[in-house]
Short mmCIF file of C-alpha atoms and ligand atoms in Angstrom, two decimals:
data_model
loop_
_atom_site.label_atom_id
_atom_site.label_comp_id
_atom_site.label_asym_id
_atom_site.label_seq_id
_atom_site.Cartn_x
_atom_site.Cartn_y
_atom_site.Cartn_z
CA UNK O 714 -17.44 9.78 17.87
CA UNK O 715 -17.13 7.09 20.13
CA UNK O 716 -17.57 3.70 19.78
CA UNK O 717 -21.36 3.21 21.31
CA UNK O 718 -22.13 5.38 18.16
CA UNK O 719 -20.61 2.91 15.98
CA UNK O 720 -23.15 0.77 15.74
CA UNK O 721 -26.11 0.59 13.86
CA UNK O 722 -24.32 1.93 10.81
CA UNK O 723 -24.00 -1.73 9.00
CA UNK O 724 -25.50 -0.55 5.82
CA UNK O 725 -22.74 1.44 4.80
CA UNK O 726 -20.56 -1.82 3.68
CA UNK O 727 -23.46 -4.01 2.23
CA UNK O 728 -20.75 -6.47 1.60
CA UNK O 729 -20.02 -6.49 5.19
CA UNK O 730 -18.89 -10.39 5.77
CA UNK O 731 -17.99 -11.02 2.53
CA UNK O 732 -14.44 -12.74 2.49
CA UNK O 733 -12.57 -10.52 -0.08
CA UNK O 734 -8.36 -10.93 0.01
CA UNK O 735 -7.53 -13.94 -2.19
CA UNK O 736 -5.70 -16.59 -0.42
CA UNK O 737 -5.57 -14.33 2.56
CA UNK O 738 -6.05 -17.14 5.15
CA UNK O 739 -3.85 -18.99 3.76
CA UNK O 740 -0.56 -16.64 4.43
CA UNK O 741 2.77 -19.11 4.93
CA UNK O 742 4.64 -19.12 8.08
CA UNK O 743 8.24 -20.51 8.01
CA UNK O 744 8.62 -21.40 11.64
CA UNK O 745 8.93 -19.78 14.64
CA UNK O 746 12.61 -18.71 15.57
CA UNK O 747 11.23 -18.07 19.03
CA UNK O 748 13.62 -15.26 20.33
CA UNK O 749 15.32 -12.36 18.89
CA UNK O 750 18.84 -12.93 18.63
CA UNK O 751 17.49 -16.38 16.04
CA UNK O 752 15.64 -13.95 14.42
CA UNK O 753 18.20 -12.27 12.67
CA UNK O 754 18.35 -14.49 9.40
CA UNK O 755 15.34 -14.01 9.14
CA UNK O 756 15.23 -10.42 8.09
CA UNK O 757 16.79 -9.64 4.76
CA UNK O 758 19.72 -7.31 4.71
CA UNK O 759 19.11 -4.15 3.37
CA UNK O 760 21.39 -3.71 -0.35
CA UNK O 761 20.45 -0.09 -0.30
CA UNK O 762 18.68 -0.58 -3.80
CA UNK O 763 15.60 0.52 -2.47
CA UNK O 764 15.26 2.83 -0.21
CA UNK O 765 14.81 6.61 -0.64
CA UNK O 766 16.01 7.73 2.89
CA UNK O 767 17.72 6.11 5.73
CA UNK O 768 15.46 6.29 8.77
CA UNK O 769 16.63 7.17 12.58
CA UNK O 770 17.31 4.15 14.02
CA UNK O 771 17.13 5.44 17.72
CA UNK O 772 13.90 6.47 19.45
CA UNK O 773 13.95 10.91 19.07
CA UNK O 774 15.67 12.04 21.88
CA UNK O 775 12.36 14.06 23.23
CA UNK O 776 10.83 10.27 23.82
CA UNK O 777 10.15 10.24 27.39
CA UNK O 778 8.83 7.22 29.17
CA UNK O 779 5.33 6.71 28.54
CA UNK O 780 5.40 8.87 25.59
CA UNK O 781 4.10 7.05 22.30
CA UNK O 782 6.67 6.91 19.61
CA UNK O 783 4.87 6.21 15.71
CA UNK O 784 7.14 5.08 13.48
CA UNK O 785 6.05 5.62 9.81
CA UNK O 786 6.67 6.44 5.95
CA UNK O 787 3.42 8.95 5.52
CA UNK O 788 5.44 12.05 4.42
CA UNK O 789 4.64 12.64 0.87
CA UNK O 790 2.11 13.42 -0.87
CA UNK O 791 -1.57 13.64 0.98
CA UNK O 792 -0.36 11.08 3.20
CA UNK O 793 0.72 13.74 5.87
CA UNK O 794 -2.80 14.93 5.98
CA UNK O 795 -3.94 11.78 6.18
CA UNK O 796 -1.65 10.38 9.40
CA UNK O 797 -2.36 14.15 10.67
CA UNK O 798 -6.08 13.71 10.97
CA UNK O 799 -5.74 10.29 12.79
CA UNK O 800 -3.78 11.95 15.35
CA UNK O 801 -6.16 14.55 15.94
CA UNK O 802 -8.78 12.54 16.50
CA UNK O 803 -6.35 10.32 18.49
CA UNK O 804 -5.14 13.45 20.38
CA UNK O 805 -9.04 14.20 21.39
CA UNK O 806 -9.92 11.11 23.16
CA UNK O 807 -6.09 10.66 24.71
CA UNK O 808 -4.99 14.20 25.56
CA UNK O 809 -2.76 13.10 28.37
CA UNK O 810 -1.23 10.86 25.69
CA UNK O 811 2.41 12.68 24.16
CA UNK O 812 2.77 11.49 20.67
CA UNK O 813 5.95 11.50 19.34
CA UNK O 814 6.28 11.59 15.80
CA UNK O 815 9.08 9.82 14.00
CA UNK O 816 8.75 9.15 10.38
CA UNK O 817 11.06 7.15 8.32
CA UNK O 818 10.34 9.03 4.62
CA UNK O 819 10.14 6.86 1.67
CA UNK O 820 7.56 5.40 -0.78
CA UNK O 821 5.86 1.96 -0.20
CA UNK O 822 8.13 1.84 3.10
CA UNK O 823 11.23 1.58 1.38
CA UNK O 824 13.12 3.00 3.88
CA UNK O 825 11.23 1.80 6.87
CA UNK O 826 12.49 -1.93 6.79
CA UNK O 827 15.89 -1.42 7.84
CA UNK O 828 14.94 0.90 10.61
CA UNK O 829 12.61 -1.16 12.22
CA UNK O 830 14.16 -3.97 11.93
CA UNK O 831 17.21 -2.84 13.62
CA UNK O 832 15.22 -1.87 16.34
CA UNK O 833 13.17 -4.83 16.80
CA UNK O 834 15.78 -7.04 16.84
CA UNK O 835 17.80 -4.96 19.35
CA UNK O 836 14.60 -4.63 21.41
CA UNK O 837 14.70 -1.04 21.28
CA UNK O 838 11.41 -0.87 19.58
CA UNK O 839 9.45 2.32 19.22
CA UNK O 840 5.75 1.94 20.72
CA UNK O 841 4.07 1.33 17.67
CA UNK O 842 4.99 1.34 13.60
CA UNK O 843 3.42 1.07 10.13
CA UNK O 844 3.26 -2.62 8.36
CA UNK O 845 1.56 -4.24 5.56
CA UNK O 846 -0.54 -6.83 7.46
CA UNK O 847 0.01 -10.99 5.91
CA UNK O 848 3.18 -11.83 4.56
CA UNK O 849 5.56 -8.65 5.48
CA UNK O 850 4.75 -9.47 9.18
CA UNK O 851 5.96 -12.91 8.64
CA UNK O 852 9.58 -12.77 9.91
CA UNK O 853 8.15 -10.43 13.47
CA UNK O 854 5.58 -13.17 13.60
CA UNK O 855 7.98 -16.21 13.25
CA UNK O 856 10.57 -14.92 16.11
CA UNK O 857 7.60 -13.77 18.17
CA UNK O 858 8.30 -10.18 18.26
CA UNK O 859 4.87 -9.16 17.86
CA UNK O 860 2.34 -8.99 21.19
CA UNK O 861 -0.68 -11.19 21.10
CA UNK O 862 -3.40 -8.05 20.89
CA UNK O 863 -6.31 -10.86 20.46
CA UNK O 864 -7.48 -10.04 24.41
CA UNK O 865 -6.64 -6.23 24.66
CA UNK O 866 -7.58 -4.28 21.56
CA UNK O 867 -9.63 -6.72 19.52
CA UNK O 868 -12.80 -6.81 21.18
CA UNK O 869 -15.99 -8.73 19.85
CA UNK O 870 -17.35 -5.28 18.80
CA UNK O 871 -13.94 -4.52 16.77
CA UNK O 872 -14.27 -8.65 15.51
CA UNK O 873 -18.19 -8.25 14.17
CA UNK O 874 -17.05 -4.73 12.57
CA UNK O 875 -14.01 -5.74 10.11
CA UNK O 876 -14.23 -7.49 7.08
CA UNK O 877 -12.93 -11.43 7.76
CA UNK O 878 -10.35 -11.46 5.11
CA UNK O 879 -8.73 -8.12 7.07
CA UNK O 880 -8.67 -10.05 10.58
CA UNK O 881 -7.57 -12.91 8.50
CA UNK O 882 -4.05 -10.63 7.14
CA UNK O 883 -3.73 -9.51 10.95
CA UNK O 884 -2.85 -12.79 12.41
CA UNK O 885 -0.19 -14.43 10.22
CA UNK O 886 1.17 -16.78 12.65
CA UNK O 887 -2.62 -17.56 14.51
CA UNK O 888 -2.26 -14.25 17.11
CA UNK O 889 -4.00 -11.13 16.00
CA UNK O 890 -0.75 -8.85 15.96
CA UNK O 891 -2.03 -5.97 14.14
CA UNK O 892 -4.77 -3.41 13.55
CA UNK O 893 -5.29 -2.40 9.74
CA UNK O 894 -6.53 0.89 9.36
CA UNK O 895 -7.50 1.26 5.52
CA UNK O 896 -7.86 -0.22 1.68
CA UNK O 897 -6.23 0.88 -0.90
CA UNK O 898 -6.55 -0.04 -4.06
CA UNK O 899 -3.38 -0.54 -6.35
CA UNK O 900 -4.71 -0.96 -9.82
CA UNK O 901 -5.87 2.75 -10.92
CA UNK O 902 -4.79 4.48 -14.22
CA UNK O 903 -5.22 8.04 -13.23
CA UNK O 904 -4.84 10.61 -15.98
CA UNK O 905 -4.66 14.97 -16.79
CA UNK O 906 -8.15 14.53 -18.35
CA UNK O 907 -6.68 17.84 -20.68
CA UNK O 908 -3.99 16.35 -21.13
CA UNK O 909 -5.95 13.27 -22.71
CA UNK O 910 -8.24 15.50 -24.12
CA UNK O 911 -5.71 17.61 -26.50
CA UNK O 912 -4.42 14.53 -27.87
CA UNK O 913 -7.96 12.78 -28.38
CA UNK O 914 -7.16 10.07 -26.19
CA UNK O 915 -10.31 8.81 -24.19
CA UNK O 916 -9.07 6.30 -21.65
CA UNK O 917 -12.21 4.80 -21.16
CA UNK O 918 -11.51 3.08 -24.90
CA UNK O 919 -8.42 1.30 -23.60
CA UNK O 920 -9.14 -2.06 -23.46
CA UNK O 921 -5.89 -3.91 -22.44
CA UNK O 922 -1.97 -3.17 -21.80
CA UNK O 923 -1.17 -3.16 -25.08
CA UNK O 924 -3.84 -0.45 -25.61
CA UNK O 925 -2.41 1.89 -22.95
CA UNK O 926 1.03 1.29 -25.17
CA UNK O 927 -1.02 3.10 -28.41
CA UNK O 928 -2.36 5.57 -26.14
CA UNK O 929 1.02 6.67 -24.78
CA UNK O 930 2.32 6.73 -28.41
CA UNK O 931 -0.48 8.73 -29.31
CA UNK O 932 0.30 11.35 -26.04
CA UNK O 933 3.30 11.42 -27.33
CA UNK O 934 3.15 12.48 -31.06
CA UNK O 935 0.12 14.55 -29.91
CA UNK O 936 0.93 16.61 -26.94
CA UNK O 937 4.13 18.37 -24.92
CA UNK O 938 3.09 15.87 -22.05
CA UNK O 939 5.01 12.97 -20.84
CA UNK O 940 3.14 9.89 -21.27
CA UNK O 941 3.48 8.03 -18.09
CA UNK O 942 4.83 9.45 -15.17
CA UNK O 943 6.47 6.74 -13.53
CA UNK O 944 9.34 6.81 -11.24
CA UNK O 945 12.04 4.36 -11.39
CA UNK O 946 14.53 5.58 -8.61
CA UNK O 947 13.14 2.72 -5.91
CA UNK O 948 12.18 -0.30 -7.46
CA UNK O 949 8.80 -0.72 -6.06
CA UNK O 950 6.52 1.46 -8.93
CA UNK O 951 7.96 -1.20 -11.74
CA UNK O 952 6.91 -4.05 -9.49
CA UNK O 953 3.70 -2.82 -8.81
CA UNK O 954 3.09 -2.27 -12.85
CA UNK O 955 4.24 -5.24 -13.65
CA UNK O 956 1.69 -6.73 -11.47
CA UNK O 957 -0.73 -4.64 -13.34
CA UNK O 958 0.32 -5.45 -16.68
CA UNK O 959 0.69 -9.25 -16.02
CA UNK O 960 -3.10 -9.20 -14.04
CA UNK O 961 -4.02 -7.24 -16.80
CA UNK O 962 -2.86 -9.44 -19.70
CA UNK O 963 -2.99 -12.60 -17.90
CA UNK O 964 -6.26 -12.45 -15.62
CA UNK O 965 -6.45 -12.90 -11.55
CA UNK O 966 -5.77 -16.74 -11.46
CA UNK O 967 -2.56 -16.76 -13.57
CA UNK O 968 -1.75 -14.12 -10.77
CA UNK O 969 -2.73 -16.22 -8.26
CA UNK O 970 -0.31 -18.90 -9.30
CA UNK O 971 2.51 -16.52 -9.70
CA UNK O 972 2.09 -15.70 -6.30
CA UNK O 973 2.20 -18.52 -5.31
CA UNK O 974 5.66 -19.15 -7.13
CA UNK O 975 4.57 -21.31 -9.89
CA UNK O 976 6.71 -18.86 -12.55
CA UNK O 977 8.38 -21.46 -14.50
CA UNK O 978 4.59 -22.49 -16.25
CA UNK O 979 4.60 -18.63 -16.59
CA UNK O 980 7.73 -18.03 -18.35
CA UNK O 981 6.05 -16.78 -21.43
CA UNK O 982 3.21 -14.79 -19.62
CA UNK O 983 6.21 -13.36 -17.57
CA UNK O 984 8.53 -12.33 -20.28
CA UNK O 985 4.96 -10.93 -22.10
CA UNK O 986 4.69 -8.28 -18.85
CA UNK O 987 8.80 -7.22 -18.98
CA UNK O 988 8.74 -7.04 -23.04
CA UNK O 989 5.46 -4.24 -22.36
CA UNK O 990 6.98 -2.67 -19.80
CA UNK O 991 10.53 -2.18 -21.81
CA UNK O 992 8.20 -0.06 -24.39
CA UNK O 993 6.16 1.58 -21.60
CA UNK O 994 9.91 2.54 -20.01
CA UNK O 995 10.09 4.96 -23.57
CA UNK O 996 7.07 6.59 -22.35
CA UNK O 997 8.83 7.88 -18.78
CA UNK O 998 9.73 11.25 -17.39
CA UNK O 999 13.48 12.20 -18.58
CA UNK O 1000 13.85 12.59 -14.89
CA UNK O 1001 12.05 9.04 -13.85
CA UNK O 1002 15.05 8.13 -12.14
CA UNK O 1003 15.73 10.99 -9.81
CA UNK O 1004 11.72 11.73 -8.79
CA UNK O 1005 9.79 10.28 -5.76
CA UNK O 1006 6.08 8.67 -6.61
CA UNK O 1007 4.47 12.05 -5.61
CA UNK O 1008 6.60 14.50 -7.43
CA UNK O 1009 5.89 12.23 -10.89
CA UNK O 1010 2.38 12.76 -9.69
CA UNK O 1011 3.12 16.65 -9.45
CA UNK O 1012 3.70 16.07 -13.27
CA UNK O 1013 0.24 15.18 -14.12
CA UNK O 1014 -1.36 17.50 -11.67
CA UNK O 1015 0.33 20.26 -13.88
CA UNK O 1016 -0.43 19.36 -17.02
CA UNK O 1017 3.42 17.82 -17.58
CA UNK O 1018 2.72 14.20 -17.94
CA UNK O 1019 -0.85 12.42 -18.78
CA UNK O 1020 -1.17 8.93 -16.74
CA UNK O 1021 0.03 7.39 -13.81
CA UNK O 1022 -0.37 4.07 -12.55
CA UNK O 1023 -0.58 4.60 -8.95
CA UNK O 1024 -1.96 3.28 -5.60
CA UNK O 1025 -4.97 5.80 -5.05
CA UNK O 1026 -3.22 7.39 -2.09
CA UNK O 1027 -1.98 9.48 -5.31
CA UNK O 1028 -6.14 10.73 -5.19
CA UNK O 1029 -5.15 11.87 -1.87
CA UNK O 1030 -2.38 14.07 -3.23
CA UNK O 1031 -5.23 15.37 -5.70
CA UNK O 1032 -7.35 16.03 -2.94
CA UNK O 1033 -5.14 18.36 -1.39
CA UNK O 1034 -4.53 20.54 -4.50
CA UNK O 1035 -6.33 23.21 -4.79
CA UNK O 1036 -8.56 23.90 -8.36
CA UNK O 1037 -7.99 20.26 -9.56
CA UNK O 1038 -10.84 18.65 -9.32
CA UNK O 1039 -12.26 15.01 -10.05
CA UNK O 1040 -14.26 14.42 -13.14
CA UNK O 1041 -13.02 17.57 -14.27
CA UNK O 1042 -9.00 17.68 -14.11
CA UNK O 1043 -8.67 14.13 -13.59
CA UNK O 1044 -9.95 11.00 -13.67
CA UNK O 1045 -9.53 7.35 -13.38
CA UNK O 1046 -9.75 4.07 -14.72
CA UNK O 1047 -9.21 0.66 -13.88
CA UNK O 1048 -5.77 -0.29 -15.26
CA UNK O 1049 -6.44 -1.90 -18.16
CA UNK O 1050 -7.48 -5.02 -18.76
CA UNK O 1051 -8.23 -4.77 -15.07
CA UNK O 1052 -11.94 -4.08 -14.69
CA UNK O 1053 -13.47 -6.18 -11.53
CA UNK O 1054 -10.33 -6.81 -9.73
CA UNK O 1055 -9.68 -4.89 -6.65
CA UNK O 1056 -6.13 -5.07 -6.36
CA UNK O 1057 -5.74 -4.42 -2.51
CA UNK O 1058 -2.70 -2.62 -0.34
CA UNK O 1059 -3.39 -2.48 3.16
CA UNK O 1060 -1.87 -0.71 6.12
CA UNK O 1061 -1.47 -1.50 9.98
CA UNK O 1062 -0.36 -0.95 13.24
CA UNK O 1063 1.34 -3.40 15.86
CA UNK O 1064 2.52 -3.95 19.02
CA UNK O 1065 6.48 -4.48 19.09
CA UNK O 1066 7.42 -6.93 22.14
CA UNK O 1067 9.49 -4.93 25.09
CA UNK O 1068 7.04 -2.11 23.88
CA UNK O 1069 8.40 1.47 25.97
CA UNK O 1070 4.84 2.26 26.31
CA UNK O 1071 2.53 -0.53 26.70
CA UNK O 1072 -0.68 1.70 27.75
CA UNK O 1073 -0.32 4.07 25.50
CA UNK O 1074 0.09 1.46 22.76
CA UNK O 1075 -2.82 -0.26 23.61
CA UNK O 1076 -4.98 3.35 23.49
CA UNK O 1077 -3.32 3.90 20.14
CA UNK O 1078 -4.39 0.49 18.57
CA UNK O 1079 -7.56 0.90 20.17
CA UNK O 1080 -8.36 3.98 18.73
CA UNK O 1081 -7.22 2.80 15.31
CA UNK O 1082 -9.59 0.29 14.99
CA UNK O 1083 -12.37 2.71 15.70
CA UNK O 1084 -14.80 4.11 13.53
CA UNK O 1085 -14.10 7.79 14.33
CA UNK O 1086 -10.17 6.72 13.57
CA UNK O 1087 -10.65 5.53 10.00
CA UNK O 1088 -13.60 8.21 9.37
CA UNK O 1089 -10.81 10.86 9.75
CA UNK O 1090 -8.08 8.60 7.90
CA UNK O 1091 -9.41 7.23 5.15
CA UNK O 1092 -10.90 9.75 2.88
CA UNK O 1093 -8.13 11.68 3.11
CA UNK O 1094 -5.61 9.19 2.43
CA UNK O 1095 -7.54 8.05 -0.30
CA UNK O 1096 -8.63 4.79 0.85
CA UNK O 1097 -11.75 2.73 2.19
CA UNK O 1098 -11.93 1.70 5.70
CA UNK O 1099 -11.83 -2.15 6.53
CA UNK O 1100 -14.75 -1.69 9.20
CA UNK O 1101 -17.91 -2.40 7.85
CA UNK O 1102 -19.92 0.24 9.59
CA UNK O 1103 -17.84 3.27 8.93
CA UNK O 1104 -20.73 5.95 7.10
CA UNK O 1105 -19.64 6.62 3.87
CA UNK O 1106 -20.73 10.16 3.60
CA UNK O 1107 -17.71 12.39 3.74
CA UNK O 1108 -15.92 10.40 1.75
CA UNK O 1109 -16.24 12.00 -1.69
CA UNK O 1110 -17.55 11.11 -5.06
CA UNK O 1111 -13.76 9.40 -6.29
CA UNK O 1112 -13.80 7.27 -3.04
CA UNK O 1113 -17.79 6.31 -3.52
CA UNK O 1114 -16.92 5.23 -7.13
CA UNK O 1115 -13.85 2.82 -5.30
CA UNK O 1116 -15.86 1.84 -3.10
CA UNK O 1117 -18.56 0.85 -5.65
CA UNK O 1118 -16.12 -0.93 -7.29
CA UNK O 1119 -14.95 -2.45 -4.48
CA UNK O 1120 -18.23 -4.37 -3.50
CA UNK O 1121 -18.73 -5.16 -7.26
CA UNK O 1122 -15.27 -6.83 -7.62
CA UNK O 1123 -14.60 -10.13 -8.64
CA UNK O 1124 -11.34 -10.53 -7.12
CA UNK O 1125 -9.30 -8.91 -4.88
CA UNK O 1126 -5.66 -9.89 -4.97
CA UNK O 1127 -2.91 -9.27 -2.65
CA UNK O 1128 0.02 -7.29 -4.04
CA UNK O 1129 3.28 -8.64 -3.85
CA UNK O 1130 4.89 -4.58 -4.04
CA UNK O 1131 2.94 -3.92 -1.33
CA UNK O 1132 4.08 -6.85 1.06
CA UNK O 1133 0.55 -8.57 1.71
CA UNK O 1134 1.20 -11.47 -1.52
CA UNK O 1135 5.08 -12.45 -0.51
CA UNK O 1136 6.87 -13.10 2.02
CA UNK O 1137 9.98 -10.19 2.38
CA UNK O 1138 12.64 -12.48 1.70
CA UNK O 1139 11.08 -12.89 -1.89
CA UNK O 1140 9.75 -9.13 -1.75
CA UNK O 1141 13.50 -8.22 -1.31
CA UNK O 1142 14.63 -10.16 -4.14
CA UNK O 1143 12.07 -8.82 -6.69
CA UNK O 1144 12.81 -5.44 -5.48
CA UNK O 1145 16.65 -6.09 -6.61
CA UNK O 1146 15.63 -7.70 -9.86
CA UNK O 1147 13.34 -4.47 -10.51
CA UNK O 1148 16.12 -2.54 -10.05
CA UNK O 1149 18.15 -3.87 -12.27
CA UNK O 1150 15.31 -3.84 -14.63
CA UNK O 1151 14.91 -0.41 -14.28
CA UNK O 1152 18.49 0.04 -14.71
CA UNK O 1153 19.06 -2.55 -17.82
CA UNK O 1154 15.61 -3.34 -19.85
CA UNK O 1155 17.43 -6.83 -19.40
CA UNK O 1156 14.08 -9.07 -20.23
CA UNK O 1157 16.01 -12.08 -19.69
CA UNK O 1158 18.15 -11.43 -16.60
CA UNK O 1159 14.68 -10.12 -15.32
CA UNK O 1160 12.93 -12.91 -15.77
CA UNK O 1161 15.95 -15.54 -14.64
CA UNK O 1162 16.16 -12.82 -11.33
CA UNK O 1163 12.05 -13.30 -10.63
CA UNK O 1164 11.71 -17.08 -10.81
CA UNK O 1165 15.28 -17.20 -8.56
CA UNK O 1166 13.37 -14.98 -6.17
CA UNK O 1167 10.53 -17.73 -5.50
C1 LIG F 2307 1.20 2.19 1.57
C2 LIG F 2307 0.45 3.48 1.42
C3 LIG F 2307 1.39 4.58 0.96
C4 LIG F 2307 2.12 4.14 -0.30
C5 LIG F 2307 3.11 5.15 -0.84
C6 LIG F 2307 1.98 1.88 0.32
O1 LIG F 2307 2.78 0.75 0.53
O2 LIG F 2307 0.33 1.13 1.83
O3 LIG F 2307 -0.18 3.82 2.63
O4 LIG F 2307 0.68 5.75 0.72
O5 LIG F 2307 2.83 2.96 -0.01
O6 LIG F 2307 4.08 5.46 0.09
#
């Protein structure tokens, strides 16, 4: 498809100029460093707590000039389908184009950070890489690392297409830096519906965080099945469910404060979240420590473990399974205590200063924020596209349901796992406290180690 056949489509995303990320134009910049070699303090060092992998910090040696080099962490799961279909479609309109493929494996970008930054900073960047669009972009943004792609790929068309709030998260500092290709959404409870079903659990009754603690209990006197199959060997999957439990228990504007840093007014709300999550911990896989995010999800898929809390690029794992089918094997519900908040992850694509391929860049990011590219991308990642006019008809009952969900949310939060809420200096420091957390069930030291970190 190309893009003259993008138009007239607008009734696919009734909620088309709605304004949807909380707080999203209101993403902090700390000051521009203004050349590279200032920029270093601004990047976090890496304390190896959280990554999976160590990435290839030079360009593969088959990059030839011209050649576009993608850095990025889709490996697992569905997510290789997913970045595979893009480049098809990418391929077909860009033949001449040599993509050069040059992942850095590792959940929620874990991995990714140190790589990149490395390469930034030496201005060896590859031509293009993955980012969470607001906050993470912050420290690029603020030593002006990123290329001004207001002119060259975002054209009026592209502009009238998005939803605000998304063009909003792509210019942090003012400059539209980045193209974001989907929505995610990060609060889903997926479940083994047989799994639920042998032990008479019917997750549709759970009202609240505490409920999902009974139902686990329940899974677990009932049934062979691990209750929750979480994964605690990076920190980012406890983050990201404590920021369910706490929106769950607490509601979207205590979460909006805690973003915001305000954790001292919180301290009780706060040590409410780590005290659920310490019982929750009872309920993980003997092997949570050792397993990726899509391996615990392997568990449920077999009939080895019964929920997940889980971005729903873990639908796009389901989707490429054979015989496992939604509605049937599994199913989802809003975390609970979650119902009308769309908690959002987002991904994008930039264009890294002393780029090695500026034209093919520019064709890439293009082509990214077309219709035919997040058509092909989204419903097999698992996600909803941020265009407005992309038709909705191959994208699957699950995906309709999200997306139903999504235009009938009341709020929409950033996610501070997920780098749109934080800035990465604070990311980086909830990351460490997490894993500790993971490591100790320290409720205290947890606590003291999150309100340090604003
Ligand atoms: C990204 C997703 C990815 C997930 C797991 C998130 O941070 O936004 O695209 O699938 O991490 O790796």
């Amino acid at each position: 498809m190309n893009d003259d056949e993008t138009h007239g489509a607008d009734e696919s995303h009734p909620i088309s100029r709605r304004r949807y990320v909380a707080g999203a134009g209101a993403v902090a910049t700390v000051g521009l460093a203004g050349c590279a070699d200032d920029a270093d303090e601004e990047f976090e060092e890496d304390d190896g707590t959280n990554g999976d992998d160590t990435g290839d910090e030079e360009p593969p040696e088959d990059v030839d000039e011209g050649d576009l080099e993608i850095v990025h962490w889709w490996t697992a799961g569905g997510e290789e389908d997913a970045y595979n279909a893009l480049l098809d479609g990418f391929r077909e309109e860009h033949p001449d184009i040599e993509v050069v493929d040059n992942p850095a494996p590792g959940g929620a970008g874990s991995a990714i950070d140190t790589v990149i930054q490395n390469r930034v900073l030496d201005g060896n960047p590859p031509s293009t890489f993955q980012i969470w669009p607001g906050q993470a972009m912050t420290p690029y943004t603020d030593a002006d690392l990123l290329e001004d792609i207001g002119d060259s790929v975002w054209d009026d068309e592209m502009r009238e297409a998005y939803l605000d709030d998304v063009v909003d998260l792509s210019r942090p500092a003012g400059d539209l830096v980045a193209v974001p290709i989907n929505i995610h959404r990060l609060n889903n409870l997926f479940f083994n519906a047989e799994v639920l079903d042998s032990a008479g659990v019917d997750a549709t009754d759970i009202d609240d965080p505490q409920g999902l603690l009974d139902a686990l209990e329940t899974i677990d006197e009932e049934t062979d099945a691990t209750p929750l199959a979480h994964q605690t060997q990076s920190p980012w999957s406890t983050l990201q469910l404590f920021e369910a439990v706490f929106l769950g228990q607490q509601g979207a504007d205590d979460y909006a404060s805690f973003v915001d840093g305000d954790v001292e007014s919180l301290e009780d709300e706060v040590r409410e979240a780590l005290e659920l999550l310490v019982e929750y911990s009872e309920h993980y896989p003997e092997d949570a420590g050792s397993i990726s995010w899509d391996q615990g999800n392997s568990q449920l898929i077999q009939g080895d473990a019964a929920f997940l809390h889980q971005g729903d690029w873990a639908a796009g794992q389901y989707q490429g399974t054979d015989d496992f089918e939604y509605g049937e094997d599994w199913d989802m519900v809003a975390f609970p205590g979650t119902t009308g908040v769309y908690h959002s992850v987002i991904d994008s694509f930039v264009f890294p200063t002393n780029n090695p391929s500026p034209e093919a860049t520019e064709q890439f990011l293009n082509y990214a924020g077309t219709v035919d590219a997040q058509e092909r991308f989204n419903p097999v990642k698992g996600s909803i596209p941020p265009r407005t006019d992309v038709p909705m008809d191959e994208f699957g009952p699950f995906l309709t349901s999200q997306f139903e969900d999504f235009q009938n949310s009341t709020s929409q939060p950033p996610t501070i796992a997920h780098g749109t809420a934080v800035a990465p200096a604070i990311h980086s420091e909830l990351e460490e406290a997490f894993a500790n957390f993971n490591e100790n069930l320290g409720v205290d030291q947890a606590y003291e180690a999150i309100r340090d970190a604003f």
